[in-house]
Amino acid sequence: SYVLVSNAGVEHFGALEEITAEDFDRVYAVNVRGQLLVTKHAVQHMGPGARIVLMSSVSAHKSVYRHALYASSKAAVESLVRQLALELGDRGIAINAIAPGGTETDMAAEVTPNYAPHRYELAPEDALRGMCALGRMARPEEIAAAAVWLCSAEASYVTGIAMSVDGGRRA
């Protein structure tokens, strides 16, 4: 049985008036189109028991200042998962998404200040950590552990969901 985990994503922050067609094409090409097409091609080699995990984001569910383009692309990924669960379920293939919160990655290091622009009294890292019940960002291996579980036999009856792995994101 095969497994596909697509950890694709490019960030974008910008005011509505600043978003260009090129920005839209770049973000949606990776975050939505890429994940849809890799899924399309992977299922050609998959049979019953196969598992697919696509990467969404907590931003698909939480309002973040000037983050509409990125957040909407990740919400589109979750919609793909819900829709494809029906079609792929006929083949015995499960598909899910993970919606991580802030995670200690190079991408997060670059964009963390954008997540809390109105909380000037705190350092950006502290503001982001303060939005989470566990008080810290995720480690990459914690997100990977969720993907491993979704691909395991223990998750054999789980399909069509977006699993939040966000440390109890509050804001």
Coordinates of N, CA and C in Angstrom, one line a residue:
S1 N 0.8 -1.2 0.0 CA 0.0 0.0 0.0 C 0.9 1.2 0.0
Y2 N 0.4 2.3 -0.7 CA 1.2 3.5 -0.9 C 0.8 4.6 0.0
V3 N 1.7 5.5 0.3 CA 1.5 6.7 1.1 C 2.0 7.9 0.3
L4 N 1.2 9.0 0.3 CA 1.6 10.3 -0.2 C 1.4 11.3 0.9
V5 N 2.5 12.0 1.2 CA 2.4 13.2 2.1 C 2.9 14.4 1.3
S6 N 2.1 15.3 1.1 CA 2.4 16.5 0.3 C 2.6 17.7 1.2
N7 N 3.8 18.1 1.6 CA 4.0 19.2 2.5 C 4.4 20.4 1.6
A8 N 3.5 20.8 0.8 CA 3.7 21.9 -0.1 C 3.1 23.2 0.5
G9 N 3.9 24.3 0.3 CA 3.3 25.6 0.7 C 4.3 26.7 0.5
V10 N 3.8 27.8 0.0 CA 4.5 29.1 0.0 C 3.6 30.1 0.6
E11 N 4.2 31.0 1.5 CA 3.5 32.0 2.2 C 3.3 33.2 1.3
H12 N 2.3 34.0 1.8 CA 2.1 35.3 1.2 C 1.4 36.2 2.2
F13 N 2.0 37.4 2.4 CA 1.3 38.4 3.2 C 1.2 39.7 2.3
G14 N 0.1 40.3 2.3 CA -0.1 41.6 1.5 C -1.5 42.1 1.6
A15 N -1.6 43.4 1.6 CA -2.9 44.0 1.6 C -3.6 43.7 0.3
L16 N -4.9 43.7 0.3 CA -5.7 43.4 -0.9 C -5.3 44.2 -2.1
E17 N -5.0 45.5 -1.9 CA -4.6 46.3 -3.0 C -3.3 46.0 -3.6
E18 N -2.5 45.3 -2.8 CA -1.1 44.9 -3.3 C -1.0 43.6 -4.0
I19 N -2.1 42.7 -3.8 CA -2.0 41.4 -4.4 C -2.1 41.5 -5.9
T20 N -1.2 40.8 -6.6 CA -1.1 40.8 -8.1 C -1.6 39.5 -8.6
A21 N -1.9 39.5 -9.9 CA -2.2 38.2 -10.5 C -1.1 37.2 -10.4
E22 N 0.2 37.7 -10.5 CA 1.3 36.9 -10.4 C 1.4 36.3 -9.0
D23 N 1.1 37.1 -7.9 CA 1.1 36.6 -6.6 C 0.1 35.4 -6.4
F24 N -1.1 35.7 -7.0 CA -2.2 34.6 -6.9 C -1.7 33.4 -7.6
D25 N -1.2 33.5 -8.8 CA -0.7 32.3 -9.6 C 0.4 31.6 -8.9
R26 N 1.3 32.3 -8.3 CA 2.4 31.6 -7.6 C 1.9 30.8 -6.4
V27 N 1.1 31.5 -5.5 CA 0.6 30.8 -4.3 C -0.3 29.7 -4.6
Y28 N -1.3 29.9 -5.5 CA -2.2 28.8 -5.9 C -1.5 27.7 -6.7
A29 N -0.5 28.0 -7.4 CA 0.2 27.0 -8.2 C 0.8 26.0 -7.3
V30 N 1.4 26.4 -6.2 CA 2.1 25.5 -5.3 C 1.1 24.9 -4.3
N31 N 0.3 25.8 -3.6 CA -0.5 25.4 -2.5 C -1.7 24.5 -2.9
V32 N -2.3 24.8 -4.1 CA -3.5 24.1 -4.5 C -3.2 23.2 -5.7
R33 N -2.8 23.8 -6.8 CA -2.6 23.1 -8.0 C -1.6 22.0 -7.8
G34 N -0.4 22.3 -7.2 CA 0.6 21.3 -7.0 C 0.1 20.1 -6.2
Q35 N -0.7 20.4 -5.1 CA -1.2 19.3 -4.2 C -2.3 18.5 -5.0
L36 N -3.1 19.1 -5.8 CA -4.1 18.4 -6.5 C -3.4 17.5 -7.6
L37 N -2.5 18.0 -8.3 CA -1.8 17.2 -9.4 C -1.0 16.1 -8.8
V38 N -0.3 16.3 -7.7 CA 0.5 15.2 -7.2 C -0.4 14.1 -6.7
T39 N -1.6 14.5 -6.1 CA -2.6 13.5 -5.7 C -3.1 12.8 -6.9
K40 N -3.5 13.5 -8.0 CA -4.0 12.9 -9.2 C -3.0 11.8 -9.7
H41 N -1.7 12.1 -9.8 CA -0.7 11.2 -10.3 C -0.4 10.1 -9.4
A42 N -0.4 10.4 -8.1 CA -0.1 9.3 -7.1 C -1.2 8.2 -7.1
V43 N -2.5 8.6 -7.2 CA -3.6 7.6 -7.0 C -3.6 6.6 -8.2
Q44 N -2.9 7.0 -9.3 CA -2.8 6.0 -10.4 C -2.0 4.8 -10.0
H45 N -1.2 4.9 -8.9 CA -0.4 3.8 -8.4 C -0.9 3.2 -7.1
M46 N -2.0 3.7 -6.6 CA -2.5 3.3 -5.3 C -3.7 2.4 -5.4
G47 N -3.8 1.6 -4.4 CA -4.9 0.7 -4.3 C -5.5 0.8 -2.9
P48 N -6.4 -0.1 -2.5 CA -7.1 0.0 -1.2 C -6.0 0.0 -0.1
G49 N -6.3 0.8 0.9 CA -5.4 0.9 2.0 C -4.4 2.0 1.9
A50 N -4.3 2.6 0.7 CA -3.4 3.8 0.5 C -3.9 5.0 1.3
R51 N -2.9 5.8 1.6 CA -3.2 7.0 2.4 C -2.6 8.3 1.8
I52 N -3.3 9.4 1.8 CA -2.8 10.6 1.3 C -3.0 11.7 2.4
V53 N -2.0 12.5 2.6 CA -2.1 13.6 3.5 C -1.6 14.9 2.8
L54 N -2.4 15.9 2.7 CA -2.1 17.2 2.1 C -1.9 18.2 3.3
M55 N -1.1 19.2 3.0 CA -0.8 20.2 4.0 C -1.7 21.5 3.8
S56 N -2.4 21.8 4.9 CA -3.2 23.0 5.0 C -2.5 23.9 5.9
S57 N -3.3 24.7 6.7 CA -2.7 25.6 7.7 C -3.8 26.0 8.6
V58 N -3.4 26.4 9.9 CA -4.4 27.0 10.8 C -5.0 28.3 10.2
S59 N -4.2 28.9 9.3 CA -4.7 30.1 8.7 C -5.9 29.9 7.9
A60 N -6.3 28.7 7.5 CA -7.5 28.4 6.7 C -8.7 28.6 7.6
H61 N -8.5 28.7 9.0 CA -9.6 28.8 9.9 C -9.5 30.0 10.8
K62 N -8.4 30.7 10.8 CA -8.2 31.9 11.7 C -7.9 33.1 10.8
S63 N -8.5 34.2 11.2 CA -8.2 35.5 10.5 C -6.8 36.0 10.9
V64 N -6.0 36.2 9.9 CA -4.7 36.8 10.1 C -4.6 38.0 9.2
Y65 N -4.1 39.1 9.7 CA -4.0 40.3 9.0 C -3.2 40.2 7.7
R66 N -3.8 40.6 6.6 CA -3.2 40.6 5.3 C -2.7 39.3 4.8
H67 N -3.5 38.3 5.1 CA -3.1 36.9 4.8 C -4.1 36.2 3.9
A68 N -5.0 36.9 3.3 CA -6.1 36.3 2.6 C -5.7 35.4 1.5
L69 N -4.7 35.7 0.7 CA -4.3 34.9 -0.4 C -3.8 33.5 0.1
Y70 N -2.9 33.5 1.0 CA -2.4 32.2 1.5 C -3.5 31.4 2.2
A71 N -4.2 32.1 3.1 CA -5.3 31.4 3.9 C -6.3 30.8 3.0
S72 N -6.7 31.5 1.9 CA -7.7 31.0 1.0 C -7.2 29.8 0.2
S73 N -5.9 29.8 -0.1 CA -5.3 28.7 -0.8 C -5.3 27.4 0.1
K74 N -5.0 27.6 1.4 CA -5.0 26.4 2.3 C -6.5 26.0 2.6
A75 N -7.4 26.9 2.6 CA -8.8 26.5 2.7 C -9.3 25.7 1.5
A76 N -8.7 26.0 0.3 CA -9.0 25.3 -0.9 C -8.5 23.9 -0.8
V77 N -7.3 23.7 -0.2 CA -6.8 22.3 0.0 C -7.7 21.5 0.9
E78 N -8.3 22.1 1.9 CA -9.2 21.4 2.8 C -10.5 21.0 2.0
S79 N -10.9 21.9 1.2 CA -12.1 21.5 0.3 C -11.8 20.4 -0.6
L80 N -10.6 20.4 -1.2 CA -10.2 19.3 -2.1 C -10.2 18.0 -1.3
V81 N -9.7 18.0 -0.1 CA -9.7 16.8 0.7 C -11.1 16.3 1.0
R82 N -12.0 17.2 1.4 CA -13.4 16.8 1.6 C -14.1 16.2 0.4
Q83 N -13.8 16.8 -0.7 CA -14.5 16.4 -2.0 C -13.8 15.1 -2.5
L84 N -12.5 15.0 -2.5 CA -11.8 13.8 -3.0 C -12.0 12.6 -2.1
A85 N -12.4 12.8 -0.8 CA -12.6 11.7 0.1 C -13.7 10.8 -0.4
L86 N -14.7 11.4 -1.0 CA -15.8 10.6 -1.6 C -15.4 9.8 -2.8
E87 N -14.7 10.4 -3.7 CA -14.2 9.7 -4.9 C -13.2 8.6 -4.6
L88 N -12.2 9.0 -3.7 CA -11.2 8.1 -3.4 C -11.6 7.0 -2.5
G89 N -12.6 7.3 -1.7 CA -13.2 6.2 -0.8 C -13.7 5.0 -1.6
D90 N -14.2 5.3 -2.8 CA -14.7 4.2 -3.6 C -13.5 3.2 -3.9
R91 N -12.3 3.7 -3.9 CA -11.1 2.9 -4.2 C -10.4 2.4 -2.9
G92 N -11.0 2.7 -1.7 CA -10.4 2.3 -0.5 C -9.2 3.2 -0.1
I93 N -9.1 4.4 -0.7 CA -8.0 5.3 -0.4 C -8.5 6.4 0.5
A94 N -7.7 6.6 1.6 CA -8.1 7.7 2.5 C -7.3 8.9 2.2
I95 N -7.9 10.1 2.3 CA -7.2 11.4 2.1 C -7.6 12.3 3.2
N96 N -6.6 13.0 3.8 CA -6.8 13.9 4.9 C -5.8 15.1 4.7
A97 N -6.0 16.1 5.5 CA -5.1 17.2 5.6 C -4.7 17.5 7.0
I98 N -3.6 18.1 7.1 CA -3.1 18.6 8.4 C -3.1 20.1 8.4
A99 N -3.6 20.7 9.4 CA -3.6 22.2 9.5 C -2.7 22.6 10.7
P100 N -1.4 22.7 10.4 CA -0.5 23.1 11.5 C -0.7 24.5 11.9
G101 N -0.3 24.8 13.2 CA -0.2 26.1 13.6 C 1.3 26.6 13.4
G102 N 1.7 27.6 14.1 CA 3.1 28.0 13.9 C 4.1 26.9 14.2
T103 N 5.0 26.7 13.3 CA 5.9 25.6 13.4 C 7.3 26.1 13.1
E104 N 8.3 25.6 13.9 CA 9.7 26.1 13.8 C 10.3 25.7 12.5
T105 N 10.1 26.5 11.5 CA 10.7 26.2 10.2 C 11.4 27.5 9.7
D106 N 12.2 27.4 8.6 CA 12.8 28.5 8.0 C 11.7 29.5 7.5
M107 N 10.6 28.9 6.9 CA 9.6 29.8 6.4 C 8.9 30.6 7.5
A108 N 8.7 29.9 8.7 CA 8.1 30.6 9.8 C 9.0 31.7 10.3
A109 N 10.3 31.4 10.4 CA 11.3 32.4 10.9 C 11.2 33.7 10.0
E110 N 11.0 33.6 8.7 CA 10.9 34.7 7.8 C 9.6 35.5 8.0
V111 N 8.5 34.8 8.3 CA 7.2 35.5 8.3 C 6.5 35.7 9.6
T112 N 7.1 35.2 10.7 CA 6.5 35.4 12.0 C 6.1 36.8 12.4
P113 N 6.9 37.8 12.1 CA 6.5 39.2 12.5 C 5.2 39.6 11.8
N114 N 4.8 39.0 10.7 CA 3.6 39.3 10.0 C 2.3 38.8 10.7
Y115 N 2.5 37.8 11.6 CA 1.3 37.2 12.2 C 0.8 38.1 13.3
A116 N 1.5 39.0 13.9 CA 1.0 39.8 15.0 C 1.5 41.3 14.8
P117 N 1.1 41.9 13.7 CA 1.6 43.3 13.5 C 1.0 44.3 14.4
H118 N -0.1 44.0 15.1 CA -0.8 44.9 16.0 C -0.4 44.7 17.4
R119 N 0.5 43.8 17.7 CA 0.9 43.5 19.0 C 2.4 44.0 19.2
Y120 N 2.5 45.3 19.0 CA 3.9 45.9 19.0 C 4.6 45.8 20.4
E121 N 3.8 45.7 21.4 CA 4.4 45.6 22.8 C 5.1 44.3 23.0
L122 N 4.9 43.3 22.2 CA 5.6 42.0 22.3 C 6.5 41.8 21.1
A123 N 7.6 41.0 21.4 CA 8.4 40.6 20.3 C 7.5 39.7 19.4
P124 N 7.7 39.6 18.1 CA 6.8 38.8 17.3 C 6.7 37.4 17.7
E125 N 7.9 36.8 18.1 CA 7.9 35.4 18.5 C 7.0 35.2 19.7
D126 N 7.1 36.1 20.7 CA 6.3 36.0 21.9 C 4.8 36.2 21.6
A127 N 4.5 37.1 20.7 CA 3.1 37.3 20.4 C 2.5 36.1 19.8
L128 N 3.2 35.4 18.9 CA 2.7 34.2 18.2 C 2.6 33.1 19.2
R129 N 3.6 32.9 20.1 CA 3.5 31.9 21.1 C 2.3 32.2 22.1
G130 N 2.0 33.4 22.3 CA 0.9 33.8 23.2 C -0.5 33.5 22.7
M131 N -0.5 33.2 21.4 CA -1.8 32.8 20.7 C -2.1 31.3 20.9
C132 N -1.2 30.6 21.5 CA -1.4 29.1 21.5 C -1.4 28.7 23.0
A133 N -2.4 27.8 23.2 CA -2.5 27.3 24.6 C -1.3 26.6 25.2
L134 N -0.5 26.0 24.3 CA 0.7 25.3 24.8 C 1.9 26.3 24.9
G135 N 1.7 27.5 24.5 CA 2.7 28.6 24.7 C 4.0 28.5 23.9
R136 N 3.9 27.7 22.8 CA 5.2 27.6 22.0 C 4.8 27.2 20.6
M137 N 5.7 27.3 19.7 CA 5.5 26.8 18.3 C 5.7 25.3 18.3
A138 N 5.2 24.7 17.3 CA 5.4 23.2 17.1 C 6.8 23.0 16.6
R139 N 7.3 21.8 16.9 CA 8.5 21.3 16.3 C 8.1 20.5 15.0
P140 N 8.9 20.6 13.9 CA 8.5 19.8 12.7 C 8.2 18.4 13.0
E141 N 8.9 17.7 13.9 CA 8.6 16.3 14.1 C 7.2 16.1 14.7
E142 N 6.6 17.1 15.4 CA 5.3 17.0 15.9 C 4.2 17.0 14.8
I143 N 4.5 17.8 13.7 CA 3.6 17.8 12.6 C 3.8 16.4 11.8
A144 N 5.0 16.0 11.7 CA 5.3 14.7 11.0 C 4.6 13.6 11.8
A145 N 4.6 13.6 13.1 CA 3.9 12.5 13.9 C 2.4 12.4 13.5
A146 N 1.8 13.6 13.3 CA 0.4 13.6 12.9 C 0.2 12.9 11.5
A147 N 1.2 13.2 10.6 CA 1.1 12.6 9.3 C 1.3 11.1 9.4
V148 N 2.2 10.7 10.2 CA 2.5 9.2 10.4 C 1.2 8.6 10.9
W149 N 0.6 9.2 11.9 CA -0.7 8.6 12.5 C -1.8 8.5 11.4
L150 N -2.0 9.6 10.6 CA -3.0 9.6 9.6 C -2.7 8.5 8.5
C151 N -1.5 8.1 8.4 CA -1.1 7.1 7.4 C -1.1 5.7 8.0
S152 N -1.4 5.6 9.3 CA -1.3 4.3 10.0 C -2.6 3.6 10.0
A153 N -2.5 2.3 10.4 CA -3.7 1.4 10.5 C -4.6 2.0 11.6
E154 N -4.1 2.7 12.6 CA -4.9 3.2 13.7 C -5.9 4.3 13.1
A155 N -5.6 4.9 12.0 CA -6.4 5.9 11.4 C -7.2 5.3 10.2
S156 N -7.5 4.1 10.2 CA -8.1 3.4 9.0 C -9.5 3.9 8.7
Y157 N -10.2 4.5 9.7 CA -11.5 5.0 9.5 C -11.6 6.5 9.5
V158 N -10.5 7.1 9.2 CA -10.4 8.6 9.1 C -10.1 9.0 7.7
T159 N -11.1 9.8 7.1 CA -10.8 10.3 5.8 C -11.7 11.6 5.6
G160 N -11.2 12.5 4.8 CA -11.9 13.7 4.5 C -11.8 14.8 5.5
I161 N -10.9 14.7 6.4 CA -10.8 15.7 7.5 C -9.5 16.6 7.4
A162 N -9.6 17.7 8.1 CA -8.4 18.5 8.3 C -8.1 18.5 9.8
M163 N -7.0 17.9 10.1 CA -6.6 17.7 11.5 C -5.8 18.9 12.0
S164 N -6.3 19.7 12.9 CA -5.6 20.8 13.5 C -4.5 20.3 14.4
V165 N -3.3 20.7 14.1 CA -2.1 20.4 14.9 C -1.5 21.7 15.3
D166 N -2.1 22.4 16.2 CA -1.9 23.8 16.4 C -1.6 24.2 17.9
G167 N -1.4 23.2 18.7 CA -1.1 23.6 20.1 C -2.2 24.3 20.9
G168 N -3.4 24.2 20.4 CA -4.5 24.9 21.0 C -4.6 26.3 20.6
R169 N -4.5 26.6 19.4 CA -4.5 28.0 18.9 C -5.8 28.7 19.3
R170 N -5.6 29.9 20.0 CA -6.7 30.6 20.6 C -7.1 31.8 19.7
A171 N -6.1 32.4 19.0 CA -6.4 33.6 18.3 C -6.0 33.5 16.9

